[in-house]
PDB file of C-alpha atoms in Angstrom:
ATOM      1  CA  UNK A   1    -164.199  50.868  28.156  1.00 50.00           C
ATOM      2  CA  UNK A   2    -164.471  53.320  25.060  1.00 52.00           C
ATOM      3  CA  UNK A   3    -160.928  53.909  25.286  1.00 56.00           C
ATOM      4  CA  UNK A   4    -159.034  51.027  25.551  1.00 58.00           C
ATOM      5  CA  UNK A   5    -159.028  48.225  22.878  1.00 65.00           C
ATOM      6  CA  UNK A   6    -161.837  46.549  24.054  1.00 63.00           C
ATOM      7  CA  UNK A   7    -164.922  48.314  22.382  1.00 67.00           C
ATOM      8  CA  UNK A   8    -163.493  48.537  19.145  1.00 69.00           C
ATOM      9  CA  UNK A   9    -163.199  45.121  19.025  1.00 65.00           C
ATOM     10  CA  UNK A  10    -166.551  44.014  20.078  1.00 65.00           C
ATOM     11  CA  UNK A  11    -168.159  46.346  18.154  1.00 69.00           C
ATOM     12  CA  UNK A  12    -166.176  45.297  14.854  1.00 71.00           C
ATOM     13  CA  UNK A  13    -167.558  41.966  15.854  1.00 68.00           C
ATOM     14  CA  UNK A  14    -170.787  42.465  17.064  1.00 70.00           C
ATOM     15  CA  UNK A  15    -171.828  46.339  16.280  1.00 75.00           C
ATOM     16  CA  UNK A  16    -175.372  45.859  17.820  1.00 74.00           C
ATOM     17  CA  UNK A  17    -173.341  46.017  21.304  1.00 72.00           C
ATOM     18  CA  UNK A  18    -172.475  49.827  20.602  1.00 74.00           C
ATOM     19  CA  UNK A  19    -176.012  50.729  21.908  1.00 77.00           C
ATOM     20  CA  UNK A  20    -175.719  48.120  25.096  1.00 73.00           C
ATOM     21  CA  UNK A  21    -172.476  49.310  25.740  1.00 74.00           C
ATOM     22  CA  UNK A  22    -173.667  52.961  25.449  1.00 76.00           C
ATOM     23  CA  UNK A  23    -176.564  51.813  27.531  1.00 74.00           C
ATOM     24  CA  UNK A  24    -174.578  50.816  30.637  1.00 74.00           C
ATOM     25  CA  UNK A  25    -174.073  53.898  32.465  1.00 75.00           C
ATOM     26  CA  UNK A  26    -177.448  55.412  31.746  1.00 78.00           C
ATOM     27  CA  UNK A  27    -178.749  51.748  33.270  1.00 78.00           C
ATOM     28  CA  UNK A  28    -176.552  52.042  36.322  1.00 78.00           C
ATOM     29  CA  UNK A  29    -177.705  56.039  37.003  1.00 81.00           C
ATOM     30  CA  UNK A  30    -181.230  54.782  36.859  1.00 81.00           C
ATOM     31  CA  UNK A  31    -180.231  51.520  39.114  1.00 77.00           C
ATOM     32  CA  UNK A  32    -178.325  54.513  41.883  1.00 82.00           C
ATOM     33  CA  UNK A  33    -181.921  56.576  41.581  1.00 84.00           C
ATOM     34  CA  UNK A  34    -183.740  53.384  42.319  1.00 81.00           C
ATOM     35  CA  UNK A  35    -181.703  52.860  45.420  1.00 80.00           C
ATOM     36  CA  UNK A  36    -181.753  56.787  46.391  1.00 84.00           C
ATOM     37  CA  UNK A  37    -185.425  57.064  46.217  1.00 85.00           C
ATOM     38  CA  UNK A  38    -186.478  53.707  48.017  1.00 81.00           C
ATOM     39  CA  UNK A  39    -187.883  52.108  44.986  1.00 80.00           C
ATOM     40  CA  UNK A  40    -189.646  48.393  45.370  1.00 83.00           C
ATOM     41  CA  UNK A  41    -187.149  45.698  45.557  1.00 81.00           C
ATOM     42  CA  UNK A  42    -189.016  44.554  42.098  1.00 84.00           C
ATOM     43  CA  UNK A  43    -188.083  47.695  40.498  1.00 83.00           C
ATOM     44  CA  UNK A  44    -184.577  47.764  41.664  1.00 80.00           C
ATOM     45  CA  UNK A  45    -184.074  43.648  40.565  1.00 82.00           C
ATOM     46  CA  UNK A  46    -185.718  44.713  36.895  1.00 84.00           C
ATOM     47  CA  UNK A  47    -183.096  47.414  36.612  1.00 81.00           C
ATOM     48  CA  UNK A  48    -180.187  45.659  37.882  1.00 82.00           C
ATOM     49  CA  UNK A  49    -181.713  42.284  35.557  1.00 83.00           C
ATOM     50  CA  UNK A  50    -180.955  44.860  32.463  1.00 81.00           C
ATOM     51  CA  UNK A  51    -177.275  45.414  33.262  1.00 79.00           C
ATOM     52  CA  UNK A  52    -177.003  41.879  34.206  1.00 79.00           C
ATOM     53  CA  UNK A  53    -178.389  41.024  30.342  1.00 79.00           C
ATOM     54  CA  UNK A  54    -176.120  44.077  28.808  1.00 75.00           C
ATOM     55  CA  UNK A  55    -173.373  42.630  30.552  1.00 74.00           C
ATOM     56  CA  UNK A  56    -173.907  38.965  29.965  1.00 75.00           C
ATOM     57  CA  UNK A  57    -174.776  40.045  26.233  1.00 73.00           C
ATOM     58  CA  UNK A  58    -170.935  41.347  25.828  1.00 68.00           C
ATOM     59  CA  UNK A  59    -169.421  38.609  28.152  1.00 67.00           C
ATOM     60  CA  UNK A  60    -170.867  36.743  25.187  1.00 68.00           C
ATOM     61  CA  UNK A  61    -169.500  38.731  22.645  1.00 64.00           C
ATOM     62  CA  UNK A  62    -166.087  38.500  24.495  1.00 57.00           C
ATOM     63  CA  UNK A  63    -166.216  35.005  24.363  1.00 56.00           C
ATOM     64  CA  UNK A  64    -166.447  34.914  20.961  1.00 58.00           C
ATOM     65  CA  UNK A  65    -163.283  37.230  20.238  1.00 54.00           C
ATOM     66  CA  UNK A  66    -161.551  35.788  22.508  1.00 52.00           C
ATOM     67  CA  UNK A  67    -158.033  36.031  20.759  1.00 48.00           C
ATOM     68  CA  UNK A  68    -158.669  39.807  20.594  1.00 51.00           C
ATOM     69  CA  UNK A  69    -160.232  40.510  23.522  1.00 49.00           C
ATOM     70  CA  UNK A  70    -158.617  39.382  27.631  1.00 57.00           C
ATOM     71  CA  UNK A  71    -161.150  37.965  28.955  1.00 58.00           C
ATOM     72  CA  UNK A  72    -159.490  39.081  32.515  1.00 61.00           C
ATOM     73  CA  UNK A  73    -160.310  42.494  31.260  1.00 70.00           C
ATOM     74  CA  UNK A  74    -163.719  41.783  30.903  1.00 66.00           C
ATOM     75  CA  UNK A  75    -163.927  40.640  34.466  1.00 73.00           C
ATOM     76  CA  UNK A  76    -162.390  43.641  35.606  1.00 77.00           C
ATOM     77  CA  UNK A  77    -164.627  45.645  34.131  1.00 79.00           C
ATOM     78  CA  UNK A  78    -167.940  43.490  36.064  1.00 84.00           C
ATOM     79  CA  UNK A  79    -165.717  43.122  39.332  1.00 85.00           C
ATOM     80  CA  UNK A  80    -165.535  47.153  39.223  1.00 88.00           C
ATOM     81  CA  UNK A  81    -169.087  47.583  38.448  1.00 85.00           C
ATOM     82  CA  UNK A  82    -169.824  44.889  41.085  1.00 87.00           C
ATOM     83  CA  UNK A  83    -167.526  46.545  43.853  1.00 90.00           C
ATOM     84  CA  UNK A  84    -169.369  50.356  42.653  1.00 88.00           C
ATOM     85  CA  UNK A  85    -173.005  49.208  43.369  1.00 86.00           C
ATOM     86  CA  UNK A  86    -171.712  47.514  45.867  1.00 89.00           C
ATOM     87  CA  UNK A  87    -170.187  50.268  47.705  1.00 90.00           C
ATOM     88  CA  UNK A  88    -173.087  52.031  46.247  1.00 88.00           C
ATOM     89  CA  UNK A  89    -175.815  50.088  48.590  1.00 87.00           C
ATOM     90  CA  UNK A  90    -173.437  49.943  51.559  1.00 89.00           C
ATOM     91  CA  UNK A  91    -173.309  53.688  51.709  1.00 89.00           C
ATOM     92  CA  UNK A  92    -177.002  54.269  51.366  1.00 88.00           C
ATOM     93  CA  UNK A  93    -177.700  51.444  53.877  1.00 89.00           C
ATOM     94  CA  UNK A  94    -175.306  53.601  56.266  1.00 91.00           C
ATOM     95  CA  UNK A  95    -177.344  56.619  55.786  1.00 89.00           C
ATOM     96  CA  UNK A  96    -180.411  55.108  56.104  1.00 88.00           C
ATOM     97  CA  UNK A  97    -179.036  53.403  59.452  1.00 89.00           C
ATOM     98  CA  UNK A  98    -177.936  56.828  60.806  1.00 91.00           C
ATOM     99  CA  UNK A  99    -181.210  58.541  59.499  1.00 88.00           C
ATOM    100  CA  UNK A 100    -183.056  55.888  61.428  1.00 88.00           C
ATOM    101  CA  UNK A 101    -180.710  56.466  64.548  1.00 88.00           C
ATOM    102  CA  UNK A 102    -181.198  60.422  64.576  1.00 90.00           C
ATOM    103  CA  UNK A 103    -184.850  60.032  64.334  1.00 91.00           C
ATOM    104  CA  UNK A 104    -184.661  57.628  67.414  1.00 88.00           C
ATOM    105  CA  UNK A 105    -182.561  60.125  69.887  1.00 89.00           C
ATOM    106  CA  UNK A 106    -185.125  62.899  68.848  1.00 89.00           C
ATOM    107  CA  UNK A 107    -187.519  61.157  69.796  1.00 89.00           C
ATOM    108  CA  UNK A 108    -185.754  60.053  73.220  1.00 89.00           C
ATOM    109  CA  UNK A 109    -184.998  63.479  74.020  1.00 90.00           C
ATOM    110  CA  UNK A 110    -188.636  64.515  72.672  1.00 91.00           C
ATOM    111  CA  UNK A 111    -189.975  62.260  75.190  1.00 91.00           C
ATOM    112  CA  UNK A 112    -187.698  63.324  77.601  1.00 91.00           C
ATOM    113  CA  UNK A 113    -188.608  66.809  77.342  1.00 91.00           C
ATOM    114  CA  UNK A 114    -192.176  65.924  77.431  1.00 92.00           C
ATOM    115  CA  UNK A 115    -191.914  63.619  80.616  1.00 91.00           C
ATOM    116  CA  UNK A 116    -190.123  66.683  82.406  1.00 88.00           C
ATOM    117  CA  UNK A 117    -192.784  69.176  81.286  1.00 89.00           C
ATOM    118  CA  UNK A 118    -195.444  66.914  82.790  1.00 89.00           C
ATOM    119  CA  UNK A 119    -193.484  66.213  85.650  1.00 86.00           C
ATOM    120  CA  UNK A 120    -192.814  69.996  86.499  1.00 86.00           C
ATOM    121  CA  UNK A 121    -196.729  71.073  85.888  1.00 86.00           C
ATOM    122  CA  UNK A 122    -197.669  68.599  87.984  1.00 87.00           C
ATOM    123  CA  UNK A 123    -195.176  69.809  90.676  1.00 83.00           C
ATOM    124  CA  UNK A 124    -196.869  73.522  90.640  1.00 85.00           C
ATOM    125  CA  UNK A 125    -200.412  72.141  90.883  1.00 86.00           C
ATOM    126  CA  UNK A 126    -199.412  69.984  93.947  1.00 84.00           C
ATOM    127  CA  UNK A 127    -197.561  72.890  95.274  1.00 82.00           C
ATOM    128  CA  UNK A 128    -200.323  75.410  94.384  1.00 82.00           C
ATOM    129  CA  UNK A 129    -202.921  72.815  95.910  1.00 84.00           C
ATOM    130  CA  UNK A 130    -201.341  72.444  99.029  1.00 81.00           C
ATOM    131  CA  UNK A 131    -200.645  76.200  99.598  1.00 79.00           C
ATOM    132  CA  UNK A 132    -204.558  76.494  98.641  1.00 83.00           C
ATOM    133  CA  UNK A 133    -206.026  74.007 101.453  1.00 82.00           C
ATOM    134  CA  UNK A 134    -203.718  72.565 103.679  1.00 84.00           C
ATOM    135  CA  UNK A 135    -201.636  75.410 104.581  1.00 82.00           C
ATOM    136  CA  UNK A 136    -204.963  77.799 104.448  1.00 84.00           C
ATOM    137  CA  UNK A 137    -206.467  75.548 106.959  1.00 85.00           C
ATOM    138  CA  UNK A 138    -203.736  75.131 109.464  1.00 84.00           C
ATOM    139  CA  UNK A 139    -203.482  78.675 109.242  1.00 85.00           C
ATOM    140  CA  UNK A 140    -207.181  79.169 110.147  1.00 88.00           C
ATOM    141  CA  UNK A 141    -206.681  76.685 112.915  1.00 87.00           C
ATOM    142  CA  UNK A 142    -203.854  78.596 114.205  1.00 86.00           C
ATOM    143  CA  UNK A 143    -205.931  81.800 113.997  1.00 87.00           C
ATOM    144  CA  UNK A 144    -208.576  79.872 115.899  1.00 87.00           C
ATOM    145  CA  UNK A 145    -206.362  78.435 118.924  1.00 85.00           C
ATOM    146  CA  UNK A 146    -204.935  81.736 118.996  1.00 84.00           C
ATOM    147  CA  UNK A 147    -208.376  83.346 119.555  1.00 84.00           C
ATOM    148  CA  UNK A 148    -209.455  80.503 121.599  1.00 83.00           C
ATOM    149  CA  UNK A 149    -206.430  81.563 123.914  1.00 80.00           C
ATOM    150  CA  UNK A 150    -207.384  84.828 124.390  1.00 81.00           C
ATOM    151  CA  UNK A 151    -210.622  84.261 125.338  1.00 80.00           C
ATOM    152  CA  UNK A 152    -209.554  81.450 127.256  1.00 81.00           C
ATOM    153  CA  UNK A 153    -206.603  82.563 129.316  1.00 73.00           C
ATOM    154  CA  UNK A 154    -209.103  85.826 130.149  1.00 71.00           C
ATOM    155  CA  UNK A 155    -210.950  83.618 132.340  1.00 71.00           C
ATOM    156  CA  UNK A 156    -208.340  81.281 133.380  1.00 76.00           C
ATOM    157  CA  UNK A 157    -204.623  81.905 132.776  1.00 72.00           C
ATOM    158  CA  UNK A 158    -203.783  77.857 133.741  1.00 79.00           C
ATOM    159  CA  UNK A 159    -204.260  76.903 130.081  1.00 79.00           C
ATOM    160  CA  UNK A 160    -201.633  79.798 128.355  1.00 79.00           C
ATOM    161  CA  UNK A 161    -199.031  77.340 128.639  1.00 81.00           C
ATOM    162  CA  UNK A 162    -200.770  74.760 126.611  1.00 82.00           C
ATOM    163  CA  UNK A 163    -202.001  76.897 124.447  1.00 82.00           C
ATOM    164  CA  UNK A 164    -198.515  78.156 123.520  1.00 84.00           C
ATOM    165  CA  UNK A 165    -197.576  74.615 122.400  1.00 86.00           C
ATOM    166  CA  UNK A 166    -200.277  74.281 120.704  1.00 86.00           C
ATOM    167  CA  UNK A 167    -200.250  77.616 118.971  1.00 86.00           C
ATOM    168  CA  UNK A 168    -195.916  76.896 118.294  1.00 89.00           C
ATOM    169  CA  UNK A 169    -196.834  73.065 116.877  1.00 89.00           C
ATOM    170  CA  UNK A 170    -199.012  74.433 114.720  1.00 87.00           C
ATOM    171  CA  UNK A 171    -196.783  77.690 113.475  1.00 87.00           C
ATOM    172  CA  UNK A 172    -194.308  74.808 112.788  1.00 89.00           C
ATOM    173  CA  UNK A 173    -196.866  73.062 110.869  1.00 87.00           C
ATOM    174  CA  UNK A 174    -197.721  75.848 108.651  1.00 84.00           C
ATOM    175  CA  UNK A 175    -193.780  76.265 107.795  1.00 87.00           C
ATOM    176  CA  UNK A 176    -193.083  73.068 107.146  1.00 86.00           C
ATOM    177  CA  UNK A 177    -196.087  72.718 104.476  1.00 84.00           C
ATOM    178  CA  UNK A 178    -194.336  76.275 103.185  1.00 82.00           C
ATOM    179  CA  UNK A 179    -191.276  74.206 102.704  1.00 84.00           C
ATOM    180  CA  UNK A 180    -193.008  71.349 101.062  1.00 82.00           C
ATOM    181  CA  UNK A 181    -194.630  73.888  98.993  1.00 79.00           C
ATOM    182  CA  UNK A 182    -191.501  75.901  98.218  1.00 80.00           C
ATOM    183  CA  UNK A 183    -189.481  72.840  97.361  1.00 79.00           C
ATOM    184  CA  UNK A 184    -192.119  71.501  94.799  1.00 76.00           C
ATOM    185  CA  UNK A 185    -191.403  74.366  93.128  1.00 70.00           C
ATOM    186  CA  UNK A 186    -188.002  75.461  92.953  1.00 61.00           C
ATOM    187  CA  UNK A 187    -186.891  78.451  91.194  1.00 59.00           C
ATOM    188  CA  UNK A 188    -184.369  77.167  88.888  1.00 57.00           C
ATOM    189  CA  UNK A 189    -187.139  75.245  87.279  1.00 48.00           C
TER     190      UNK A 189
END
């Protein structure tokens, strides 16, 4: 706007613009820091009501040199600074959507992690448990129908074959809890 033919001839007409005019890009800086820094929307509505009165003070001033002065120029000049803080907004609104977005897939896969953590802790106390009691005491059992065999099948040999069933069930028995055991706690994990 310096440049062209415009300022001169506002400010030959009206030279208390010179400081609005100088004012402008100072005002929309301070409007862009606003917007950067999350200000209230009353702070950000006072500083865009200042370049709406700058701008409405020379729209004035245009229409009064108006055989100088294109008015289509003038409107130019507001459509550009319209489409700027336009463009303006829509990219911070874009990088406030994708902040917002990131934050919400960290804290999916946060969760995530956390649910898996939980999950596989809770996998080695079962595991550890079961190992600790249940396969302890079938083992004991076993231990005990063994013994009870041997002092059995000293007295009368008619019960070995039971016995051995019993004693093979319960080997089984002991394995499979192994398994259970084992598989609770794989070792990839």
């Amino acid at each position: 706007y310096r440049n062209g033919n415009f300022y001169p001839v506002v400010l030959a007409y009206d030279p208390s613009l010179g400081p609005r005019f100088d004012a402008l890009p100072g005002a929309i800086d301070a409007l862009s820091v606003l917007l950067a820094n999350g200000a209230s929307s009353g702070e950000i509505l006072s500083a865009a009501d200042r370049i709406d009165g700058d701008l409405f003070a020379i729209m004035d001033a245009n229409d009064s040199v108006l055989i100088k002065i294109n008015r289509n120029y003038l409107a130019l000049v507001i459509a550009l600074v319209a489409i700027s803080l336009f463009v303006l907004l829509s990219a911070l609104a874009y990088r406030a959507a994708k902040a917002r977005a990131r934050k919400g897939e960290d804290n999916a896969i946060e969760y995530s992690r956390s649910v898996i953590i939980a999950q596989d802790a809770e996998r080695k106390k079962l595991a550890r448990d079961l190992h600790d009691t249940a396969v302890q005491d079938l083992a004991g059992i076993k231990l005990e129908t063994e013994n009870l065999q041997f002092a059995v099948g000293k007295a009368s040999p008619i019960f070995d074959e039971s016995f051995d069933r019993l004693v093979s069930r319960e080997q089984e028995c002991v394995e499979n809890m192994r398994d259970i055991c084992f598989s609770l706690r794989p070792p990839e994990l």
